[in-house]
């Protein structure tokens, strides 16, 4: 039998207690049989509807009909009853929501898992790591520095004269709004990894052997062989009595290790503000074996010369050491060599890729070939 509200005849404490308990029990039983939205609505309306819901009826039949001296007591009990009923109704809602979300979250453990493809090293990163490894085996440690650099580290301390073309806005990407600062403090995107030479020499005393991989930027429009963002690998060795012979021996060994023992190296005079003397180092073309030809065709990567330019290098200019003299780099006591190469260019050559942009536009069909 469904619960109905009847008039209270007896307003004694025990009689009221019993009526309240009967009412709560009835409500709880009805709540347990609510299974869907439609049933929930009927249940709520039956108990809560303002017009003729059970709580309204209780108000009318129990409170209004109460004798004066029982009115206060009856009011308290009816209020308590309302609070209990409201809780039960809310509970009916919550437990329904619970079961609905539990159903939605149910895991079917018989289904196979989601396959998450394992990524692979990007060819430029792979090339960088391989080259870094070659130098680590020679006792070099890895040093890194910031990509947003000051004019001081990128240029001044590397002995760039004030109007050297590499400072030109054509090449260097400057951070905007720096005009009020002194020139040496102005921020820019480093155009090479060489500033890490100075930064490391400020922190570590000689002897020093470091290899510096990193991202650099220049204001170059992207094409098959240029990108405004590219990667370099830099090296620096400082000790007493380091000679150009050490430079040649180290780099020749490193190239044989990296490209294969049959490659030869060739050093040709060049200029960099931070090295003196400076050189460009070539390796014999590892594609045509140095002949300049592939069968009857000209060898394109070496432009038929049999040689490929790989890096810039030289003996650290004493003017550079002057900037870190106080940390043990007095040019009268120490000497060193440095080198820098483009990791992207080496990756292009190594993998026979003819467009630098392929490395950077994120096409997985291209990148997957290197995994
Ligand atoms: N920083 C030079 C560049 O970006 C490359 C370079 C040349 C680095 C000679 C060196 C070096 O350390 O000795 O063009």
CSV table of C-alpha atoms and ligand atoms in Angstrom, one decimal:
chain,number,residue,atom,x,y,z
A,1,UNK,CA,0.0,0.0,0.0
A,2,UNK,CA,1.3,3.4,-1.0
A,3,UNK,CA,1.9,5.8,1.8
A,4,UNK,CA,-0.7,8.4,2.5
A,5,UNK,CA,-0.8,11.2,5.0
A,6,UNK,CA,-3.5,11.1,7.6
A,7,UNK,CA,-4.5,13.6,10.2
A,8,UNK,CA,-2.7,13.4,13.5
A,9,UNK,CA,-5.0,12.7,16.3
A,10,UNK,CA,-2.5,12.2,19.0
A,11,UNK,CA,0.1,14.9,19.5
A,12,UNK,CA,2.0,13.1,22.3
A,13,UNK,CA,5.8,12.8,21.8
A,14,UNK,CA,5.7,9.0,21.2
A,15,UNK,CA,2.8,9.2,18.7
A,16,UNK,CA,4.5,12.0,16.7
A,17,UNK,CA,7.8,10.0,16.8
A,18,UNK,CA,6.0,7.0,15.3
A,19,UNK,CA,4.3,9.0,12.6
A,20,UNK,CA,7.6,10.6,11.6
A,21,UNK,CA,9.4,7.2,11.5
A,22,UNK,CA,6.6,5.7,9.4
A,23,UNK,CA,6.8,8.5,6.9
A,24,UNK,CA,10.6,8.3,6.6
A,25,UNK,CA,10.5,4.6,6.2
A,26,UNK,CA,7.9,4.9,3.4
A,27,UNK,CA,10.0,7.5,1.6
A,28,UNK,CA,13.2,5.4,1.8
A,29,UNK,CA,11.4,2.3,0.4
A,30,UNK,CA,10.1,4.4,-2.5
A,31,UNK,CA,13.5,5.9,-3.1
A,32,UNK,CA,15.1,2.4,-3.5
A,33,UNK,CA,12.8,1.6,-6.4
A,34,UNK,CA,13.7,4.6,-8.5
A,35,UNK,CA,15.7,3.4,-11.5
A,36,UNK,CA,15.4,6.1,-14.2
A,37,UNK,CA,14.8,9.7,-14.8
A,38,UNK,CA,11.1,9.3,-15.3
A,39,UNK,CA,10.7,7.4,-12.1
A,40,UNK,CA,12.8,10.0,-10.3
A,41,UNK,CA,10.6,12.8,-11.4
A,42,UNK,CA,7.4,11.0,-10.3
A,43,UNK,CA,9.0,10.2,-6.9
A,44,UNK,CA,10.1,13.8,-6.4
A,45,UNK,CA,6.8,15.3,-7.4
A,46,UNK,CA,4.9,12.9,-5.1
A,47,UNK,CA,6.9,14.0,-2.1
A,48,UNK,CA,8.0,17.6,-2.9
A,49,UNK,CA,5.4,19.1,-5.2
A,50,UNK,CA,4.4,22.5,-3.7
A,51,UNK,CA,0.7,22.0,-4.5
A,52,UNK,CA,-0.1,18.6,-3.2
A,53,UNK,CA,3.1,16.8,-2.4
A,54,UNK,CA,3.3,14.7,0.8
A,55,UNK,CA,5.4,17.3,2.6
A,56,UNK,CA,2.8,20.0,1.8
A,57,UNK,CA,0.1,17.7,3.0
A,58,UNK,CA,2.0,17.0,6.3
A,59,UNK,CA,2.2,20.8,6.7
A,60,UNK,CA,-1.5,21.1,6.3
A,61,UNK,CA,-2.6,18.0,8.2
A,62,UNK,CA,-0.1,17.8,11.0
A,63,UNK,CA,0.8,21.4,11.7
A,64,UNK,CA,-2.2,23.4,11.0
A,65,UNK,CA,-4.4,21.0,12.9
A,66,UNK,CA,-2.1,21.0,16.0
A,67,UNK,CA,-3.5,22.1,19.3
A,68,UNK,CA,-1.9,25.3,20.5
A,69,UNK,CA,0.4,23.8,23.2
A,70,UNK,CA,1.7,21.1,20.8
A,71,UNK,CA,2.3,23.5,17.9
A,72,UNK,CA,6.0,24.3,18.7
A,73,UNK,CA,6.9,20.7,19.3
A,74,UNK,CA,5.1,19.6,16.1
A,75,UNK,CA,6.9,22.4,14.1
A,76,UNK,CA,10.3,21.1,15.2
A,77,UNK,CA,9.5,17.5,14.3
A,78,UNK,CA,8.0,18.4,10.9
A,79,UNK,CA,11.1,20.5,10.1
A,80,UNK,CA,13.4,17.6,11.0
A,81,UNK,CA,11.2,15.3,8.9
A,82,UNK,CA,11.4,17.6,5.9
A,83,UNK,CA,15.2,17.6,6.1
A,84,UNK,CA,15.4,13.8,6.3
A,85,UNK,CA,13.0,13.4,3.3
A,86,UNK,CA,15.0,15.9,1.3
A,87,UNK,CA,18.2,14.0,2.0
A,88,UNK,CA,16.6,10.8,0.9
A,89,UNK,CA,15.4,12.3,-2.3
A,90,UNK,CA,18.8,13.9,-3.1
A,91,UNK,CA,20.4,10.5,-2.3
A,92,UNK,CA,18.1,8.8,-4.8
A,93,UNK,CA,19.5,11.3,-7.4
A,94,UNK,CA,23.1,10.7,-6.4
A,95,UNK,CA,23.0,7.0,-6.4
A,96,UNK,CA,21.4,7.1,-9.8
A,97,UNK,CA,24.2,9.4,-11.1
A,98,UNK,CA,26.7,7.1,-9.6
A,99,UNK,CA,25.4,4.1,-11.4
A,100,UNK,CA,25.2,6.0,-14.7
A,101,UNK,CA,28.8,7.2,-14.6
A,102,UNK,CA,30.0,3.8,-13.4
A,103,UNK,CA,28.4,2.3,-16.5
A,104,UNK,CA,30.1,4.9,-18.7
A,105,UNK,CA,33.5,4.2,-17.1
A,106,UNK,CA,33.2,0.5,-17.2
A,107,UNK,CA,36.4,-1.0,-18.6
A,108,UNK,CA,36.1,-3.9,-20.9
A,109,UNK,CA,39.3,-5.8,-20.1
A,110,UNK,CA,38.8,-8.2,-22.9
A,111,UNK,CA,39.5,-5.4,-25.5
A,112,UNK,CA,43.1,-5.0,-26.7
A,113,UNK,CA,44.9,-1.9,-25.4
A,114,UNK,CA,45.5,1.3,-27.3
A,115,UNK,CA,48.6,1.0,-29.3
A,116,UNK,CA,50.9,4.0,-28.6
A,117,UNK,CA,53.6,4.2,-31.3
A,118,UNK,CA,57.0,4.7,-29.9
A,119,UNK,CA,58.7,7.8,-31.2
A,120,UNK,CA,62.2,7.8,-32.8
A,121,UNK,CA,65.1,10.2,-32.7
A,122,UNK,CA,64.9,12.9,-35.2
A,123,UNK,CA,67.7,12.6,-37.8
A,124,UNK,CA,69.3,15.9,-36.7
A,125,UNK,CA,69.2,14.8,-33.1
A,126,UNK,CA,70.6,11.4,-34.0
A,127,UNK,CA,73.4,13.0,-36.0
A,128,UNK,CA,74.1,15.4,-33.1
A,129,UNK,CA,74.2,12.6,-30.6
A,130,UNK,CA,76.5,10.5,-32.7
A,131,UNK,CA,78.9,13.4,-33.2
A,132,UNK,CA,78.8,14.3,-29.5
A,133,UNK,CA,79.6,10.7,-28.7
A,134,UNK,CA,82.7,10.8,-30.8
A,135,UNK,CA,84.1,13.7,-28.8
A,136,UNK,CA,82.9,12.2,-25.5
A,137,UNK,CA,85.0,9.2,-26.2
A,138,UNK,CA,88.0,11.6,-26.5
A,139,UNK,CA,87.3,12.9,-23.0
A,140,UNK,CA,85.1,15.9,-23.9
A,141,UNK,CA,82.2,16.8,-21.7
A,142,UNK,CA,78.9,18.3,-23.0
A,143,UNK,CA,78.2,22.0,-22.3
A,144,UNK,CA,75.1,24.0,-23.1
A,145,UNK,CA,74.0,27.6,-23.0
A,146,UNK,CA,70.9,29.8,-23.6
A,147,UNK,CA,69.4,30.3,-27.0
A,148,UNK,CA,68.4,33.9,-26.1
A,149,UNK,CA,71.8,35.4,-25.6
A,150,UNK,CA,73.3,38.8,-25.0
A,151,UNK,CA,75.3,40.8,-27.6
A,152,UNK,CA,78.3,40.4,-25.2
A,153,UNK,CA,78.4,36.6,-25.4
A,154,UNK,CA,77.3,36.3,-29.0
A,155,UNK,CA,79.7,38.9,-30.4
A,156,UNK,CA,81.7,41.2,-28.1
A,157,UNK,CA,83.6,38.6,-26.1
A,158,UNK,CA,84.2,36.6,-29.3
A,159,UNK,CA,86.2,39.4,-30.7
A,160,UNK,CA,83.7,40.6,-33.3
A,161,UNK,CA,84.6,44.2,-34.3
A,162,UNK,CA,81.7,46.6,-33.8
A,163,UNK,CA,80.6,46.6,-37.4
A,164,UNK,CA,81.4,43.0,-38.4
A,165,UNK,CA,78.9,41.9,-41.0
A,166,UNK,CA,77.7,39.0,-38.8
A,167,UNK,CA,76.2,41.6,-36.4
A,168,UNK,CA,74.2,42.9,-39.2
A,169,UNK,CA,70.4,42.9,-38.8
A,170,UNK,CA,70.4,40.8,-41.9
A,171,UNK,CA,71.8,37.8,-40.1
A,172,UNK,CA,70.9,38.3,-36.4
A,173,UNK,CA,67.4,38.1,-35.0
A,174,UNK,CA,67.3,40.7,-32.2
A,175,UNK,CA,64.8,40.8,-29.4
A,176,UNK,CA,62.6,43.9,-29.8
A,177,UNK,CA,62.6,46.8,-27.4
A,178,UNK,CA,66.2,46.6,-26.2
A,179,UNK,CA,67.4,49.9,-27.6
A,180,UNK,CA,67.5,51.6,-24.2
A,181,UNK,CA,70.1,49.0,-22.9
A,182,UNK,CA,73.8,49.3,-23.5
A,183,UNK,CA,74.7,47.3,-26.6
A,184,UNK,CA,76.4,44.5,-24.8
A,185,UNK,CA,73.3,43.7,-22.7
A,186,UNK,CA,70.9,43.7,-25.6
A,187,UNK,CA,69.2,40.3,-26.2
A,188,UNK,CA,69.2,38.4,-29.4
A,189,UNK,CA,68.8,34.8,-30.6
A,190,UNK,CA,72.3,33.4,-30.7
A,191,UNK,CA,73.6,33.1,-34.2
A,192,UNK,CA,76.1,30.3,-33.3
A,193,UNK,CA,77.0,28.1,-30.3
A,194,UNK,CA,80.3,29.9,-29.8
A,195,UNK,CA,79.0,32.0,-26.9
A,196,UNK,CA,79.0,28.9,-24.8
A,197,UNK,CA,82.8,28.8,-25.1
A,198,UNK,CA,83.0,32.0,-23.1
A,199,UNK,CA,80.2,31.1,-20.7
A,200,UNK,CA,81.9,27.8,-19.9
A,201,UNK,CA,85.4,29.4,-19.5
A,202,UNK,CA,83.8,31.8,-17.0
A,203,UNK,CA,82.7,28.9,-14.9
A,204,UNK,CA,85.4,26.3,-15.3
A,205,UNK,CA,89.1,26.6,-15.1
A,206,UNK,CA,91.5,25.1,-17.7
A,207,UNK,CA,92.2,22.4,-18.8
A,208,UNK,CA,88.9,22.3,-20.7
A,209,UNK,CA,87.5,20.0,-23.3
A,210,UNK,CA,83.9,20.6,-24.2
A,211,UNK,CA,81.5,19.8,-27.0
A,212,UNK,CA,78.5,22.1,-27.3
A,213,UNK,CA,75.4,21.0,-29.2
A,214,UNK,CA,72.5,23.5,-29.7
A,215,UNK,CA,69.9,25.4,-31.6
A,216,UNK,CA,70.9,28.7,-33.3
A,217,UNK,CA,68.9,31.2,-35.4
A,218,UNK,CA,69.6,33.5,-38.3
A,219,UNK,CA,67.5,35.8,-40.3
A,220,UNK,CA,67.6,33.5,-43.4
A,221,UNK,CA,64.5,32.8,-45.4
A,222,UNK,CA,63.9,29.0,-45.5
A,223,UNK,CA,64.9,27.1,-48.7
A,224,UNK,CA,66.4,23.8,-49.5
A,225,UNK,CA,69.7,24.6,-47.7
A,226,UNK,CA,68.7,27.4,-45.3
A,227,UNK,CA,66.5,27.7,-42.3
A,228,UNK,CA,66.1,30.5,-39.8
A,229,UNK,CA,66.5,27.9,-37.1
A,230,UNK,CA,69.3,25.3,-37.3
A,231,UNK,CA,71.7,23.3,-35.2
A,232,UNK,CA,75.4,23.5,-34.5
A,233,UNK,CA,77.9,21.4,-32.7
A,234,UNK,CA,80.8,23.4,-31.3
A,235,UNK,CA,84.0,22.2,-29.6
A,236,UNK,CA,86.7,23.8,-27.5
A,237,UNK,CA,89.9,22.5,-26.0
A,238,UNK,CA,92.1,24.6,-23.8
A,239,UNK,CA,95.3,23.5,-22.0
A,240,UNK,CA,98.9,24.5,-21.9
A,241,UNK,CA,100.7,23.9,-25.2
A,242,UNK,CA,97.7,23.1,-27.4
A,243,UNK,CA,98.8,23.4,-31.0
A,244,UNK,CA,97.4,23.4,-34.5
A,245,UNK,CA,98.7,19.9,-34.7
A,246,UNK,CA,96.3,18.9,-31.9
A,247,UNK,CA,93.5,20.5,-33.7
A,248,UNK,CA,94.2,18.6,-37.0
A,249,UNK,CA,94.8,15.3,-35.2
A,250,UNK,CA,91.6,15.6,-33.1
A,251,UNK,CA,89.4,16.6,-36.0
A,252,UNK,CA,90.9,14.1,-38.4
A,253,UNK,CA,90.3,11.3,-35.9
A,254,UNK,CA,86.7,12.5,-35.2
A,255,UNK,CA,85.8,12.6,-38.9
A,256,UNK,CA,87.2,9.1,-39.5
A,257,UNK,CA,85.2,7.9,-36.5
A,258,UNK,CA,82.0,9.5,-37.7
A,259,UNK,CA,82.1,9.1,-41.5
A,260,UNK,CA,84.3,6.0,-41.7
A,261,UNK,CA,88.0,5.4,-41.6
A,262,UNK,CA,88.6,6.0,-45.3
A,263,UNK,CA,87.8,9.7,-45.3
A,264,UNK,CA,90.6,12.2,-45.5
A,265,UNK,CA,90.6,15.7,-44.1
A,266,UNK,CA,91.9,18.9,-45.6
A,267,UNK,CA,92.4,22.3,-43.9
A,268,UNK,CA,92.1,25.5,-45.9
A,269,UNK,CA,92.8,29.0,-44.5
A,270,UNK,CA,89.8,31.0,-43.5
A,271,UNK,CA,88.7,33.8,-41.1
A,272,UNK,CA,86.7,33.9,-37.9
A,273,UNK,CA,87.1,36.7,-35.4
A,274,UNK,CA,87.5,34.4,-32.5
A,275,UNK,CA,90.2,32.1,-33.9
A,276,UNK,CA,93.7,32.9,-35.3
A,277,UNK,CA,94.7,31.2,-37.5
A,278,UNK,CA,91.4,30.0,-38.8
A,279,UNK,CA,90.6,27.2,-41.2
A,280,UNK,CA,87.8,25.5,-43.0
A,281,UNK,CA,88.0,21.7,-42.8
A,282,UNK,CA,86.9,19.6,-45.7
A,283,UNK,CA,86.4,15.8,-45.7
A,284,UNK,CA,86.9,13.8,-48.8
A,285,UNK,CA,83.5,13.1,-50.3
A,286,UNK,CA,82.1,10.0,-48.6
A,287,UNK,CA,79.5,9.7,-51.3
A,288,UNK,CA,81.7,9.5,-54.4
A,289,UNK,CA,84.8,8.4,-52.5
A,290,UNK,CA,86.6,11.6,-53.6
A,291,UNK,CA,86.4,11.1,-57.3
A,292,UNK,CA,83.8,13.8,-57.9
A,293,UNK,CA,81.8,11.4,-60.1
A,294,UNK,CA,79.1,8.8,-59.5
A,295,UNK,CA,79.4,6.5,-62.5
A,296,UNK,CA,78.9,8.7,-65.5
A,297,UNK,CA,77.2,11.4,-63.5
A,298,UNK,CA,78.7,14.3,-61.6
A,299,UNK,CA,78.6,13.9,-57.8
A,300,UNK,CA,76.2,16.6,-56.6
A,301,UNK,CA,76.9,16.8,-52.8
A,302,UNK,CA,80.6,17.6,-53.4
A,303,UNK,CA,79.9,19.6,-56.6
A,304,UNK,CA,82.3,17.3,-58.4
A,305,UNK,CA,85.2,18.5,-56.3
A,306,UNK,CA,85.7,15.3,-54.3
A,307,UNK,CA,85.6,17.4,-51.1
A,308,UNK,CA,82.8,18.5,-48.7
A,309,UNK,CA,83.1,21.5,-46.3
A,310,UNK,CA,82.2,20.3,-42.9
A,311,UNK,CA,83.3,22.9,-40.3
A,312,UNK,CA,85.1,26.0,-39.3
A,313,UNK,CA,87.9,25.9,-36.8
A,314,UNK,CA,91.1,27.5,-35.5
A,315,UNK,CA,93.3,28.4,-32.6
A,316,UNK,CA,91.5,30.4,-30.0
A,317,UNK,CA,92.3,34.1,-30.5
A,318,UNK,CA,94.3,35.5,-27.5
A,319,UNK,CA,91.7,38.4,-27.5
A,320,UNK,CA,89.0,35.9,-26.6
A,321,UNK,CA,91.1,34.6,-23.7
A,322,UNK,CA,91.5,38.2,-22.4
A,323,UNK,CA,87.8,38.2,-21.5
A,324,UNK,CA,88.2,35.2,-19.2
A,325,UNK,CA,91.9,35.9,-18.2
A,326,UNK,CA,91.0,36.1,-14.5
A,327,UNK,CA,89.6,32.5,-14.5
A,328,UNK,CA,93.0,31.0,-15.4
A,329,UNK,CA,92.9,31.7,-19.2
A,330,UNK,CA,95.8,34.1,-19.5
A,331,UNK,CA,96.8,33.8,-23.1
A,332,UNK,CA,100.4,33.8,-22.1
A,333,UNK,CA,99.9,30.5,-20.3
A,334,UNK,CA,97.2,28.6,-22.2
A,335,UNK,CA,96.3,28.0,-25.8
A,336,UNK,CA,93.4,26.2,-27.4
A,337,UNK,CA,91.5,25.3,-30.5
A,338,UNK,CA,87.9,25.5,-31.3
A,339,UNK,CA,85.6,24.3,-34.1
A,340,UNK,CA,82.0,24.6,-35.1
A,341,UNK,CA,79.8,22.6,-37.5
A,342,UNK,CA,76.2,22.5,-38.8
A,343,UNK,CA,74.5,19.4,-37.6
A,344,UNK,CA,71.6,19.8,-40.1
A,345,UNK,CA,74.0,20.0,-43.0
A,346,UNK,CA,75.8,16.9,-41.9
A,347,UNK,CA,72.5,15.0,-41.4
A,348,UNK,CA,71.5,16.1,-45.0
A,349,UNK,CA,74.7,14.7,-46.4
A,350,UNK,CA,74.7,11.6,-44.2
A,351,UNK,CA,71.1,10.6,-45.1
A,352,UNK,CA,71.2,11.9,-48.7
A,353,UNK,CA,68.3,14.3,-48.1
A,354,UNK,CA,68.2,17.1,-50.6
A,355,UNK,CA,65.8,19.6,-48.9
A,356,UNK,CA,66.6,20.9,-45.4
A,357,UNK,CA,62.9,21.9,-44.9
A,358,UNK,CA,62.0,18.2,-44.8
A,359,UNK,CA,63.7,18.0,-41.4
A,360,UNK,CA,61.6,20.7,-39.9
A,361,UNK,CA,58.1,20.5,-41.3
A,362,UNK,CA,57.1,17.6,-39.2
A,363,UNK,CA,55.8,15.2,-41.8
A,364,UNK,CA,55.8,11.8,-40.1
A,365,UNK,CA,55.9,10.0,-43.5
A,366,UNK,CA,59.4,11.5,-43.9
A,367,UNK,CA,60.5,11.1,-40.4
A,368,UNK,CA,59.3,7.6,-40.0
A,369,UNK,CA,62.1,6.5,-42.4
A,370,UNK,CA,64.7,7.2,-39.8
A,371,UNK,CA,63.1,5.2,-37.0
B,1,LIG,N1,80.7,30.0,-35.0
B,1,LIG,C1,81.0,29.8,-36.4
B,1,LIG,C2,79.8,30.0,-37.3
B,1,LIG,O1,78.7,29.9,-36.8
B,1,LIG,C3,81.6,28.4,-36.6
B,1,LIG,C4,82.9,28.3,-36.0
B,1,LIG,C5,84.1,28.5,-36.7
B,1,LIG,C6,83.0,27.9,-34.6
B,1,LIG,C7,85.3,28.4,-36.1
B,1,LIG,C8,84.3,27.8,-34.1
B,1,LIG,C9,85.4,28.0,-34.8
B,1,LIG,O2,84.4,27.4,-32.8
B,1,LIG,O3,86.6,27.9,-34.2
B,1,LIG,O4,79.9,30.2,-38.4
